[in-house]
Short mmCIF file of C-alpha atoms and ligand atoms in Angstrom, two decimals:
data_model
loop_
_atom_site.label_atom_id
_atom_site.label_comp_id
_atom_site.label_asym_id
_atom_site.label_seq_id
_atom_site.Cartn_x
_atom_site.Cartn_y
_atom_site.Cartn_z
CA MET A 1 88.52 -42.69 12.69
CA SER A 2 91.66 -42.36 10.50
CA LYS A 3 92.50 -39.20 8.60
CA THR A 4 92.33 -41.06 5.27
CA THR A 5 88.78 -42.22 5.99
CA THR A 6 87.66 -38.63 6.82
CA LEU A 7 89.25 -37.31 3.62
CA ASP A 8 87.61 -40.14 1.65
CA LYS A 9 84.21 -39.19 3.12
CA GLN A 10 84.76 -35.50 2.39
CA ALA A 11 85.74 -36.35 -1.18
CA SER A 12 82.69 -38.55 -1.68
CA SER A 13 80.23 -35.96 -0.22
CA GLN A 14 81.91 -33.29 -2.44
CA ALA A 15 81.33 -35.61 -5.38
CA SER A 16 77.66 -36.17 -4.55
CA PHE A 17 77.16 -32.37 -4.03
CA GLN A 18 78.66 -31.82 -7.51
CA LEU A 19 76.37 -34.47 -8.88
CA VAL A 20 73.28 -32.88 -7.33
CA ALA A 21 74.47 -29.43 -8.49
CA SER A 22 74.88 -30.56 -12.09
CA LEU A 23 71.50 -32.28 -11.95
CA LEU A 24 69.85 -29.07 -10.69
CA ASP A 25 71.63 -27.10 -13.41
CA THR A 26 69.62 -29.09 -15.93
CA LEU A 27 66.41 -27.56 -14.52
CA ASP A 28 64.88 -25.11 -16.99
CA ARG A 29 64.12 -22.43 -14.36
CA PRO A 30 65.99 -20.68 -11.57
CA LEU A 31 66.30 -22.49 -8.26
CA LEU A 32 68.18 -21.36 -5.21
CA VAL A 33 68.64 -22.91 -1.81
CA SER A 34 69.23 -21.07 1.45
CA ASP A 35 69.51 -21.97 5.09
CA ARG A 36 66.78 -20.87 7.50
CA GLY A 37 68.64 -17.65 8.17
CA GLY A 38 68.34 -16.79 4.47
CA GLN A 39 72.01 -17.27 3.58
CA ILE A 40 72.22 -18.50 -0.03
CA LEU A 41 73.84 -21.96 -0.10
CA PHE A 42 73.29 -22.92 -3.70
CA THR A 43 72.08 -21.45 -6.99
CA ASN A 44 71.60 -23.35 -10.24
CA LEU A 45 72.75 -21.88 -13.56
CA HIS A 46 69.43 -20.21 -14.37
CA ALA A 47 69.30 -18.67 -10.90
CA GLN A 48 72.83 -17.35 -11.31
CA ASP A 49 71.81 -15.73 -14.63
CA ALA A 50 68.71 -14.22 -13.06
CA LEU A 51 70.65 -12.89 -10.08
CA GLY A 52 73.35 -11.55 -12.37
CA ALA A 53 70.78 -9.74 -14.49
CA GLY A 54 69.30 -8.28 -11.33
CA GLY A 55 72.71 -7.06 -10.19
CA PHE A 56 72.79 -9.36 -7.21
CA ASN A 57 75.57 -11.70 -8.23
CA ALA A 58 78.41 -9.68 -6.81
CA LYS A 59 76.60 -8.78 -3.64
CA PRO A 60 78.46 -10.28 -0.70
CA GLY A 61 76.35 -11.85 2.04
CA LEU A 62 73.23 -11.91 -0.19
CA ASN A 63 70.25 -12.78 1.97
CA LEU A 64 67.13 -14.45 0.63
CA PHE A 65 64.65 -12.68 2.91
CA ARG A 66 66.26 -9.26 3.17
CA ASP A 67 67.54 -8.78 -0.39
CA LEU A 68 65.42 -10.92 -2.68
CA LEU A 69 62.02 -11.57 -1.13
CA ARG A 70 62.05 -8.40 0.99
CA THR A 71 59.82 -9.96 3.55
CA ASP A 72 59.81 -10.96 7.19
CA ARG A 73 61.78 -14.18 7.70
CA LYS A 74 59.86 -15.26 10.80
CA ARG A 75 56.48 -14.92 9.08
CA ILE A 76 57.56 -17.17 6.19
CA LEU A 77 59.17 -19.75 8.45
CA GLY A 78 56.14 -19.68 10.74
CA LYS A 79 53.79 -20.44 7.85
CA LEU A 80 55.97 -23.27 6.52
CA GLU A 81 56.38 -24.82 9.97
CA ALA A 82 52.62 -24.58 10.48
CA GLY A 83 52.23 -26.97 7.53
CA GLU A 84 51.91 -24.80 4.41
CA GLN A 85 53.51 -26.72 1.54
CA GLU A 86 54.53 -23.75 -0.51
CA ILE A 87 54.45 -19.97 -0.19
CA THR A 88 54.24 -17.81 -3.27
CA LEU A 89 55.61 -14.28 -3.16
CA PRO A 90 55.99 -11.60 -5.82
CA LEU A 91 59.53 -10.83 -6.85
CA GLU A 92 60.72 -7.89 -8.89
CA PHE A 93 64.16 -7.64 -10.27
CA ALA A 94 65.99 -7.43 -13.56
CA ASP A 95 63.11 -5.33 -14.98
CA GLY A 96 60.76 -8.23 -14.81
CA LYS A 97 58.00 -9.53 -12.65
CA PHE A 98 58.56 -12.96 -11.15
CA ARG A 99 57.04 -15.08 -8.50
CA ALA A 100 59.07 -16.98 -5.94
CA ARG A 101 57.69 -20.29 -4.66
CA VAL A 102 59.34 -21.11 -1.33
CA ARG A 103 59.38 -24.68 -0.02
CA TRP A 104 60.84 -26.05 3.19
CA LEU A 105 63.24 -29.01 3.11
CA PRO A 106 62.90 -30.18 6.74
CA GLU A 107 65.74 -32.69 6.85
CA PRO A 108 68.63 -30.31 6.18
CA ASP A 109 66.36 -27.45 7.40
CA TRP A 110 66.88 -25.55 4.15
CA LEU A 111 64.60 -23.56 1.92
CA ALA A 112 64.26 -24.21 -1.80
CA VAL A 113 63.11 -21.23 -3.86
CA PHE A 114 61.84 -21.69 -7.43
CA ILE A 115 61.62 -18.51 -9.46
CA ASP A 116 59.10 -18.36 -12.31
CA PRO A 117 58.43 -15.41 -14.58
CA ILE A 118 54.88 -14.06 -14.46
CA PRO A 119 53.88 -14.08 -18.11
CA ALA A 120 53.05 -10.63 -19.44
CA GLU A 121 49.65 -10.32 -20.99
CA THR A 122 49.91 -10.52 -24.71
CA PRO A 123 47.76 -8.19 -26.79
CA ASP A 124 45.79 -11.27 -27.91
CA ASP A 125 45.04 -12.12 -24.29
CA GLU A 126 44.00 -8.56 -23.64
CA ALA A 127 41.66 -8.52 -26.60
CA ALA A 128 40.18 -11.86 -25.56
CA MET A 129 39.67 -10.58 -22.05
CA ARG A 130 38.06 -7.38 -23.30
CA GLN A 131 35.68 -9.44 -25.41
CA THR A 132 34.81 -11.66 -22.43
CA VAL A 133 34.12 -8.61 -20.28
CA GLN A 134 31.94 -7.14 -23.02
CA GLU A 135 30.02 -10.40 -23.34
CA LEU A 136 29.54 -10.52 -19.57
CA MET A 137 28.26 -6.95 -19.55
CA GLN A 138 25.85 -7.68 -22.38
CA GLU A 139 24.58 -10.74 -20.53
CA ARG A 140 24.15 -8.65 -17.41
CA GLU A 141 22.20 -6.03 -19.30
CA ILE A 142 19.91 -8.69 -20.78
CA THR A 143 19.36 -10.20 -17.31
CA TYR A 144 18.65 -6.73 -15.93
CA ARG A 145 16.15 -5.98 -18.70
CA ASN A 146 14.42 -9.34 -18.19
CA LEU A 147 14.26 -8.73 -14.46
CA LEU A 148 12.80 -5.27 -14.99
CA ALA A 149 10.15 -6.65 -17.36
CA ALA A 150 9.26 -9.39 -14.85
CA TYR A 151 9.10 -6.81 -12.07
CA LEU A 152 6.75 -4.59 -14.11
CA ARG A 153 4.53 -7.58 -14.93
CA LEU A 154 4.39 -8.49 -11.24
CA GLN A 155 3.59 -4.91 -10.30
CA GLU A 156 0.75 -4.84 -12.81
CA ALA A 157 -0.58 -8.19 -11.50
CA ASN A 158 -0.33 -6.80 -7.99
CA ARG A 159 -2.17 -3.64 -8.99
CA GLN A 160 -4.97 -5.65 -10.61
CA LYS A 161 -5.23 -7.79 -7.46
CA THR A 162 -5.49 -4.66 -5.32
CA VAL A 163 -8.15 -3.21 -7.65
CA PHE A 164 -10.12 -6.46 -7.47
CA LEU A 165 -9.88 -6.67 -3.67
CA ALA A 166 -10.78 -3.00 -3.38
CA SER A 167 -13.97 -3.48 -5.40
CA ALA A 168 -14.82 -6.57 -3.28
CA ALA A 169 -14.18 -4.53 -0.12
CA HIS A 170 -16.30 -1.71 -1.52
CA GLU A 171 -19.19 -4.15 -2.05
CA LEU A 172 -18.98 -5.08 1.65
CA LYS A 173 -19.46 -1.51 2.78
CA THR A 174 -23.23 -1.29 2.19
CA PRO A 175 -24.29 -4.58 3.87
CA LEU A 176 -22.02 -3.77 6.80
CA ALA A 177 -23.56 -0.33 7.20
CA VAL A 178 -27.03 -1.91 7.15
CA MET A 179 -26.02 -4.47 9.80
CA LYS A 180 -24.55 -1.74 11.96
CA GLY A 181 -27.73 0.30 11.66
CA TYR A 182 -29.88 -2.66 12.75
CA TYR A 183 -27.65 -3.36 15.76
CA GLU A 184 -28.02 0.25 16.84
CA LEU A 185 -31.77 0.12 16.29
CA LEU A 186 -32.10 -3.06 18.34
CA LEU A 187 -29.89 -1.73 21.11
CA SER A 188 -31.87 1.51 21.32
CA GLY A 189 -34.91 -0.60 22.32
CA SER A 190 -37.21 0.89 19.65
CA LEU A 191 -37.99 -2.58 18.30
CA GLY A 192 -38.86 -3.97 21.72
CA LYS A 193 -37.36 -4.35 25.16
CA LEU A 194 -34.25 -6.55 25.43
CA SER A 195 -32.86 -8.45 28.39
CA GLU A 196 -29.35 -7.55 29.65
CA ARG A 197 -28.01 -10.83 28.19
CA GLN A 198 -29.50 -10.09 24.79
CA LYS A 199 -28.03 -6.58 24.94
CA ASP A 200 -24.56 -7.93 25.81
CA THR A 201 -24.68 -10.34 22.88
CA LEU A 202 -25.81 -7.59 20.54
CA ARG A 203 -23.07 -5.24 21.77
CA GLU A 204 -20.43 -7.91 21.10
CA SER A 205 -21.82 -8.49 17.61
CA LYS A 206 -21.86 -4.76 17.00
CA ASP A 207 -18.19 -4.52 18.12
CA SER A 208 -17.27 -7.26 15.63
CA CYS A 209 -19.22 -5.46 12.95
CA ASP A 210 -17.42 -2.19 13.80
CA ARG A 211 -14.08 -4.00 13.53
CA LEU A 212 -15.05 -5.37 10.14
CA VAL A 213 -16.07 -1.89 9.01
CA ARG A 214 -12.68 -0.59 10.16
CA LEU A 215 -10.83 -3.39 8.34
CA VAL A 216 -12.75 -2.73 5.13
CA SER A 217 -12.16 1.01 5.33
CA MET A 218 -8.51 0.35 6.20
CA PHE A 219 -8.16 -1.77 3.10
CA LEU A 220 -9.94 0.80 0.94
CA ASN A 221 -7.62 3.49 2.29
CA TYR A 222 -4.65 1.31 1.53
CA SER A 223 -5.75 0.57 -2.03
CA ALA A 224 -6.43 4.27 -2.58
CA LEU A 225 -2.91 5.02 -1.38
CA GLU A 226 -1.51 2.21 -3.54
CA SER A 227 -3.14 3.49 -6.68
CA GLY A 228 -1.92 7.01 -5.95
CA LYS A 229 -5.44 8.32 -5.30
CA LEU A 230 -4.61 10.01 -2.02
CA VAL A 231 -5.80 13.60 -2.05
CA LEU A 232 -5.65 15.56 1.17
CA GLN A 233 -8.59 17.80 2.05
CA LEU A 234 -6.60 20.52 3.74
CA HIS A 235 -8.78 22.98 5.62
CA GLU A 236 -8.27 25.06 8.71
CA ASN A 237 -9.54 22.79 11.46
CA ASP A 238 -9.62 22.59 15.22
CA LEU A 239 -7.58 19.61 16.39
CA ARG A 240 -9.43 19.78 19.72
CA ASP A 241 -12.76 19.03 17.98
CA CYS A 242 -11.14 16.35 15.85
CA ILE A 243 -9.82 14.50 18.93
CA ASN A 244 -12.85 14.99 21.18
CA ASP A 245 -15.21 13.85 18.45
CA MET A 246 -13.22 10.64 17.94
CA ALA A 247 -12.53 9.99 21.64
CA GLY A 248 -16.24 10.24 22.41
CA ARG A 249 -16.93 7.39 19.99
CA TRP A 250 -14.17 5.26 21.55
CA GLN A 251 -14.98 5.71 25.25
CA ASP A 252 -17.52 2.92 25.15
CA ALA A 253 -15.12 0.32 23.71
CA PHE A 254 -12.48 1.28 26.30
CA GLN A 255 -14.95 1.05 29.16
CA ARG A 256 -16.03 -2.41 28.11
CA ALA A 257 -12.40 -3.56 27.95
CA ASN A 258 -11.83 -2.01 31.38
CA VAL A 259 -9.02 0.18 30.07
CA ARG A 260 -8.91 3.86 31.04
CA LEU A 261 -8.77 6.35 28.16
CA ASP A 262 -7.20 9.62 29.22
CA ILE A 263 -7.27 12.55 26.79
CA GLN A 264 -5.00 15.52 27.53
CA LEU A 265 -5.31 18.49 25.18
CA LEU A 266 -2.90 21.25 26.06
CA PRO A 267 -4.55 24.68 26.10
CA ASP A 268 -2.63 26.44 23.35
CA LEU A 269 -3.50 24.11 20.46
CA PRO A 270 -3.76 26.29 17.35
CA LEU A 271 -6.19 26.14 14.45
CA PHE A 272 -4.26 24.93 11.45
CA LYS A 273 -4.67 23.25 8.08
CA PHE A 274 -4.97 19.48 8.08
CA ASP A 275 -7.22 16.77 6.67
CA TYR A 276 -9.75 16.24 9.48
CA GLN A 277 -10.85 12.73 8.44
CA LYS A 278 -7.37 11.45 7.70
CA VAL A 279 -5.81 12.73 10.91
CA GLN A 280 -8.75 11.22 12.78
CA GLN A 281 -8.08 7.97 10.93
CA CYS A 282 -4.46 8.03 12.14
CA MET A 283 -5.51 8.54 15.76
CA ILE A 284 -8.14 5.80 15.45
CA ASN A 285 -5.48 3.38 14.18
CA LEU A 286 -3.23 4.19 17.14
CA LEU A 287 -6.05 4.02 19.71
CA ASP A 288 -7.32 0.76 18.22
CA ASN A 289 -3.85 -0.79 18.51
CA ALA A 290 -3.34 0.56 22.04
CA LEU A 291 -6.65 -0.91 23.15
CA LYS A 292 -5.91 -4.24 21.46
CA HIS A 293 -2.51 -4.60 23.17
CA THR A 294 -3.36 -3.24 26.65
CA PRO A 295 -4.66 -5.68 29.26
CA GLU A 296 -7.56 -4.97 31.62
CA ASP A 297 -7.00 -2.22 34.22
CA GLY A 298 -4.44 -0.63 31.92
CA CYS A 299 -4.43 2.93 30.69
CA VAL A 300 -4.13 4.67 27.32
CA THR A 301 -3.23 8.35 27.29
CA LEU A 302 -3.57 10.61 24.27
CA VAL A 303 -1.73 13.92 24.55
CA ALA A 304 -1.81 16.75 21.99
CA GLN A 305 0.47 19.77 22.38
CA ARG A 306 2.25 22.48 20.44
CA HIS A 307 5.76 21.62 19.52
CA PHE A 308 8.88 23.02 17.92
CA TRP A 309 10.04 20.63 15.23
CA GLU A 310 13.51 21.21 13.97
CA ARG A 311 14.08 19.20 10.82
CA ARG A 312 17.71 18.44 11.31
CA LEU A 313 20.06 18.37 8.38
CA SER A 314 22.87 17.29 10.67
CA GLU A 315 22.94 15.37 13.91
CA VAL A 316 24.14 18.45 15.78
CA ALA A 317 21.81 19.13 18.69
CA PRO A 318 20.36 22.63 18.87
CA SER A 319 22.15 24.89 21.29
CA GLU A 320 20.54 25.73 24.64
CA GLU A 321 19.88 29.28 23.46
CA ARG A 322 18.17 28.20 20.25
CA ARG A 323 16.06 25.71 22.14
CA ARG A 324 14.75 28.40 24.49
CA ASP A 325 13.94 30.58 21.53
CA ASN A 326 12.23 27.68 19.77
CA GLY A 327 9.81 27.14 22.67
CA GLU A 328 8.07 30.36 21.66
CA ARG A 329 7.98 29.53 17.95
CA ALA A 330 6.11 26.22 17.93
CA ASN A 331 5.78 25.18 14.29
CA SER A 332 3.92 21.90 14.70
CA VAL A 333 1.62 19.80 16.83
CA LEU A 334 2.82 16.69 18.60
CA ILE A 335 0.27 13.95 19.28
CA SER A 336 1.21 10.88 21.27
CA VAL A 337 -0.71 7.77 22.27
CA ARG A 338 0.87 6.01 25.23
CA ASP A 339 -0.31 2.65 26.55
CA THR A 340 0.55 0.33 29.40
CA GLY A 341 0.41 -2.72 27.14
CA SER A 342 2.72 -5.48 26.02
CA GLY A 343 5.35 -3.23 24.40
CA ILE A 344 7.30 -3.89 21.19
CA ALA A 345 10.88 -5.15 20.90
CA ALA A 346 13.33 -2.61 19.43
CA GLU A 347 14.02 -4.68 16.30
CA PHE A 348 10.39 -4.16 15.16
CA HIS A 349 10.23 -0.40 15.72
CA GLN A 350 10.86 0.42 12.03
CA GLU A 351 9.35 -2.70 10.50
CA ILE A 352 5.84 -2.35 11.97
CA PHE A 353 5.33 0.73 9.80
CA GLU A 354 5.68 -1.43 6.66
CA GLU A 355 2.64 -2.98 4.94
CA PHE A 356 1.36 -6.33 6.26
CA VAL A 357 3.88 -6.54 9.12
CA ARG A 358 2.56 -7.95 12.38
CA VAL A 359 4.80 -8.76 15.32
CA ASP A 360 2.53 -11.59 16.37
CA PRO A 361 1.09 -13.10 13.16
CA SER A 362 -1.62 -14.90 15.14
CA SER A 363 -3.10 -11.59 16.36
CA SER A 364 -6.13 -10.13 14.57
CA GLY A 365 -5.50 -7.40 12.00
CA MET A 366 -3.94 -7.08 8.59
CA GLY A 367 -0.77 -5.24 9.50
CA LEU A 368 -1.95 -2.20 7.55
CA GLY A 369 -2.95 0.32 10.25
CA LEU A 370 0.51 1.70 10.95
CA ALA A 371 1.55 1.61 7.28
CA ILE A 372 -1.50 3.71 6.38
CA THR A 373 -0.89 6.02 9.34
CA LYS A 374 2.70 6.57 8.23
CA ARG A 375 1.66 7.40 4.66
CA LEU A 376 -1.08 9.79 5.80
CA ILE A 377 1.26 11.57 8.21
CA GLN A 378 3.95 11.78 5.56
CA ALA A 379 1.40 13.22 3.13
CA HIS A 380 0.95 16.01 5.73
CA ARG A 381 4.77 16.29 5.65
CA GLY A 382 4.98 15.10 9.24
CA LYS A 383 6.58 12.06 10.82
CA VAL A 384 5.54 9.16 13.02
CA TRP A 385 7.58 6.89 15.28
CA VAL A 386 7.35 4.61 18.30
CA ASP A 387 9.17 4.41 21.64
CA SER A 388 8.64 1.10 23.32
CA GLU A 389 10.16 -1.73 25.30
CA ILE A 390 8.83 -5.22 25.88
CA GLY A 391 6.67 -5.23 29.01
CA GLN A 392 6.93 -1.43 29.39
CA GLY A 393 4.09 -0.32 27.10
CA SER A 394 4.39 1.71 23.91
CA CYS A 395 4.23 5.35 22.96
CA PHE A 396 3.35 6.14 19.33
CA SER A 397 3.91 9.79 18.42
CA PHE A 398 3.36 11.85 15.33
CA ILE A 399 4.10 15.40 14.36
CA LEU A 400 1.92 17.54 12.09
CA PRO A 401 3.58 20.72 10.84
CA ILE A 402 1.63 23.97 11.01
CA TYR A 403 2.00 25.86 7.78
CA VAL A 404 1.56 29.59 7.86
CA GLU A 405 0.79 31.06 4.43
P1 ADP B 501 -2.58 -4.62 12.79
O1 ADP B 501 -3.75 -4.51 11.90
O2 ADP B 501 -1.95 -5.97 12.80
O3 ADP B 501 -2.81 -4.04 14.14
P2 ADP B 501 -0.76 -2.39 12.49
O4 ADP B 501 -0.03 -1.93 11.27
O5 ADP B 501 -1.69 -1.43 13.12
O6 ADP B 501 -1.49 -3.70 12.05
O7 ADP B 501 0.30 -2.86 13.56
C1 ADP B 501 1.38 -3.68 13.17
C2 ADP B 501 1.84 -4.51 14.35
O8 ADP B 501 2.47 -3.67 15.32
C3 ADP B 501 0.72 -5.19 15.10
O9 ADP B 501 0.42 -6.44 14.51
C4 ADP B 501 1.31 -5.35 16.49
O10 ADP B 501 2.07 -6.52 16.54
C5 ADP B 501 2.23 -4.15 16.63
N1 ADP B 501 1.64 -3.07 17.43
C6 ADP B 501 1.03 -1.96 16.96
N2 ADP B 501 0.63 -1.17 17.97
C7 ADP B 501 0.98 -1.80 19.11
C8 ADP B 501 0.86 -1.46 20.51
N3 ADP B 501 0.27 -0.32 20.91
N4 ADP B 501 1.35 -2.34 21.41
C9 ADP B 501 1.96 -3.48 21.01
N5 ADP B 501 2.13 -3.85 19.69
C10 ADP B 501 1.64 -3.01 18.76
#
């Protein structure tokens, strides 16, 4: 190639660069071009003004990433090479807030940076925004009030439904008691001798009747709790009598199901104030569940013992010394009902104490027993919980505090 040709080419590329430069100067906003290292190759007139105002004009070796964008070069290049069309970055210089929009020009491997001012909020905009926010808040308040009204209406409808069901359940009590009485009369043989088959059938019917009585009384208890009618009859009682009395009535049902019922009452159980009927109701609910979920040849063990209950404000475990001391100052009674039944998965351990929750919806029951138990125990200012694993049986425990006046 001759020297003249090279000079001609240089002259023509210089001319086209000038042409492009003057075209870019006509742009109404700042534009600058850099190589991939960030070295500024070109700035249009607006960009020169902006850089000048920011005090950058005279800076030798001005670098796009280090001096203007103040960001990591590799991160920006990485994003652009990964296919992002444009990257927007905040830019602060010359006492103004700007945004830089960086684009990649793959062919020369350059970066084009457009600089736009971020418009300051005008007072009008601010006022408009404030009004919009106020309108939104008003709307939210109206929605909230409507929701509250709907919730109260629903609650009232729910209360009326409970009252209606409670009166229906109450009406069932008398006929059920009569039926139960007749079963007992027939089974006692005072109305004539019965064959073993007849007795078996009657016993099964009586069991169903007993279950129905329990369901009705469970529902009545629940509706009483719902309507805030729970009043504890707190008297000094013997927990031993309370448990033995109830266990005696349950032995028969356990025997028929071929499940062993083991009652262990530790010797130092104190006399203390509790509601005899309601605590008995709690134990019945737990025994009933244990029997229902324990297969033949299984075992249900009820243990009652004195206990030191430390209501923890923090998760810090009591020190060894305090624990030893506590052994002598039992302040509660711990009752647990352990079974060798199906067990309950951990995710249901809290939920089963809520109303109408049943792990297996096809099983008999209303899902109320544990919810009622929890409320009755809480009314005694105690607590109830379960330890269980699928296939490993369950252990329901509750604590009743002993109050010394
Ligand atoms: P339900 O009337 O359905 O028995 P509960 O409130 O007494 O209502 O119990 C809630 C659910 O907890 C039951 O449906 C059952 O799935 C589960 N459950 C309670 N006790 C046991 C237990 N001892 N073994 C296995 N599952 C149990």
